[in-house]
XYZ file of C-alpha atoms in Angstrom:
164
model
C 93.680 201.465 86.335
C 90.370 201.055 87.989
C 89.707 198.709 90.806
C 86.731 196.423 90.375
C 83.724 197.388 92.349
C 82.942 195.431 95.409
C 79.713 193.520 95.418
C 77.817 194.778 98.498
C 75.922 191.485 98.777
C 79.133 189.554 99.255
C 80.427 189.341 102.819
C 83.533 187.259 103.517
C 83.143 184.445 106.028
C 84.422 185.351 109.464
C 87.869 183.984 110.258
C 87.765 180.735 112.187
C 88.959 181.186 115.699
C 90.165 178.646 118.151
C 87.372 178.357 120.685
C 88.306 180.010 123.939
C 87.289 176.949 125.972
C 89.478 174.673 123.860
C 92.399 177.035 124.207
C 92.053 177.119 127.987
C 91.701 173.342 128.273
C 94.702 172.814 126.014
C 96.762 175.269 128.035
C 95.829 173.669 131.347
C 96.605 170.212 129.969
C 99.985 171.395 128.680
C 100.949 172.989 131.979
C 99.804 169.933 133.933
C 101.827 167.571 131.757
C 104.842 169.849 132.080
C 104.582 169.818 135.870
C 104.403 166.012 135.919
C 107.374 165.767 133.562
C 109.461 168.148 135.679
C 108.515 166.274 138.873
C 109.545 162.972 137.309
C 112.734 164.345 135.742
C 113.948 165.843 139.013
C 112.583 162.896 141.029
C 110.793 165.354 143.302
C 108.513 162.765 144.855
C 111.297 160.301 145.580
C 110.608 158.013 148.465
C 113.513 156.616 150.398
C 112.960 152.967 151.192
C 114.584 150.916 153.897
C 116.981 149.335 151.371
C 118.027 152.712 149.960
C 121.197 154.552 150.905
C 121.925 158.226 151.326
C 124.953 159.492 149.433
C 127.136 159.726 152.581
C 126.126 156.187 153.623
C 126.925 154.895 150.132
C 130.365 156.525 150.278
C 131.099 155.128 153.746
C 129.989 151.604 152.824
C 131.829 151.654 149.484
C 135.046 152.897 151.136
C 134.692 150.154 153.787
C 134.219 147.498 151.097
C 130.712 146.643 152.311
C 129.094 147.437 148.953
C 130.194 147.854 145.363
C 128.991 151.269 144.198
C 128.115 151.367 140.486
C 127.667 154.674 138.646
C 125.265 153.797 135.816
C 125.207 157.196 134.088
C 126.441 157.993 130.591
C 130.108 158.835 129.857
C 129.233 162.466 129.082
C 127.610 162.715 132.530
C 130.751 161.309 134.143
C 132.815 163.882 132.263
C 130.521 166.741 133.329
C 130.359 165.998 137.065
C 132.994 163.386 137.767
C 132.447 159.893 139.115
C 131.630 159.201 142.747
C 134.718 158.145 144.665
C 134.954 154.362 144.981
C 132.321 153.904 142.241
C 132.758 151.653 139.253
C 131.399 153.401 136.140
C 129.277 151.105 133.968
C 127.018 152.812 131.429
C 123.555 151.269 131.820
C 122.981 151.579 128.054
C 125.741 149.117 127.221
C 124.546 146.026 125.434
C 126.628 143.959 127.833
C 125.642 145.814 131.003
C 124.669 142.599 132.810
C 127.914 140.898 131.851
C 129.952 143.951 132.884
C 128.193 144.049 136.240
C 128.757 140.315 136.769
C 132.436 140.837 135.987
C 132.594 143.714 138.501
C 131.172 141.467 141.256
C 133.301 138.486 140.144
C 130.174 136.533 139.235
C 128.810 136.748 142.788
C 125.108 137.726 142.557
C 124.951 137.832 146.373
C 127.527 140.628 146.696
C 125.932 143.869 147.914
C 125.700 146.424 145.106
C 124.489 150.037 145.226
C 123.502 151.958 142.120
C 123.760 155.698 141.606
C 122.664 157.853 138.671
C 121.945 161.568 138.343
C 118.650 161.844 140.273
C 117.680 158.318 141.297
C 115.156 157.606 138.543
C 117.332 155.312 136.439
C 119.049 153.664 139.394
C 115.692 152.696 140.926
C 114.555 151.174 137.634
C 117.826 149.284 137.089
C 117.899 148.097 140.724
C 114.459 146.573 140.294
C 115.514 144.858 137.056
C 118.662 143.468 138.695
C 116.673 142.049 141.612
C 114.378 140.355 139.101
C 117.486 139.006 137.322
C 118.681 137.263 140.478
C 120.937 139.812 142.186
C 120.118 139.436 145.861
C 121.423 142.624 147.486
C 120.864 145.612 145.228
C 120.467 149.017 146.852
C 119.671 152.388 145.394
C 121.048 155.870 146.099
C 117.831 157.781 145.279
C 119.245 161.285 145.687
C 121.790 160.535 142.975
C 124.737 162.669 142.009
C 122.867 165.948 141.457
C 120.018 165.654 143.946
C 116.324 164.844 143.965
C 113.391 164.796 146.342
C 115.317 162.180 148.319
C 118.192 164.499 149.175
C 120.635 167.122 147.935
C 122.855 164.704 146.025
C 126.451 163.583 146.088
C 127.873 166.752 144.540
C 125.888 169.232 146.661
C 126.969 167.379 149.773
C 130.590 167.964 148.756
C 131.398 164.256 148.630
C 134.570 163.314 146.723
C 134.520 162.704 142.985
C 137.196 161.688 140.516
C 137.500 162.471 136.848
C 136.919 159.641 134.378
């Protein structure tokens, strides 16, 4: 069987290529966004405010009854790392989180409360929301259970945990 002859006047169009400049800009943008995401996820730029507590201070104050320490992480996080000693575990995603917290403080919005999560991102956000909701003494543990830019974290410091 014979192959058809190729028409010498016909030249196929060159394959479209992604412009080099666009590729470089896209790559730089992707890397930059990844760096910002990682920095936020690990709370690398965490700033410790005057109302914030280090993990050892939170443990000491919770053991002394000066604050109520609330672990706001998810149940699977509690199972993976344990719950900070003296902490009351209340999943922040619960529909009745506010009611559960009020029950934990016996309805006293003036009782000092400290929040801890994995890296301090969620606890800072929830602390702000609780202050806006009328809780007067809400503190944050910005280094969290696994560490952040604010410190090595509860677990790395070897502070006591209990299993859920």
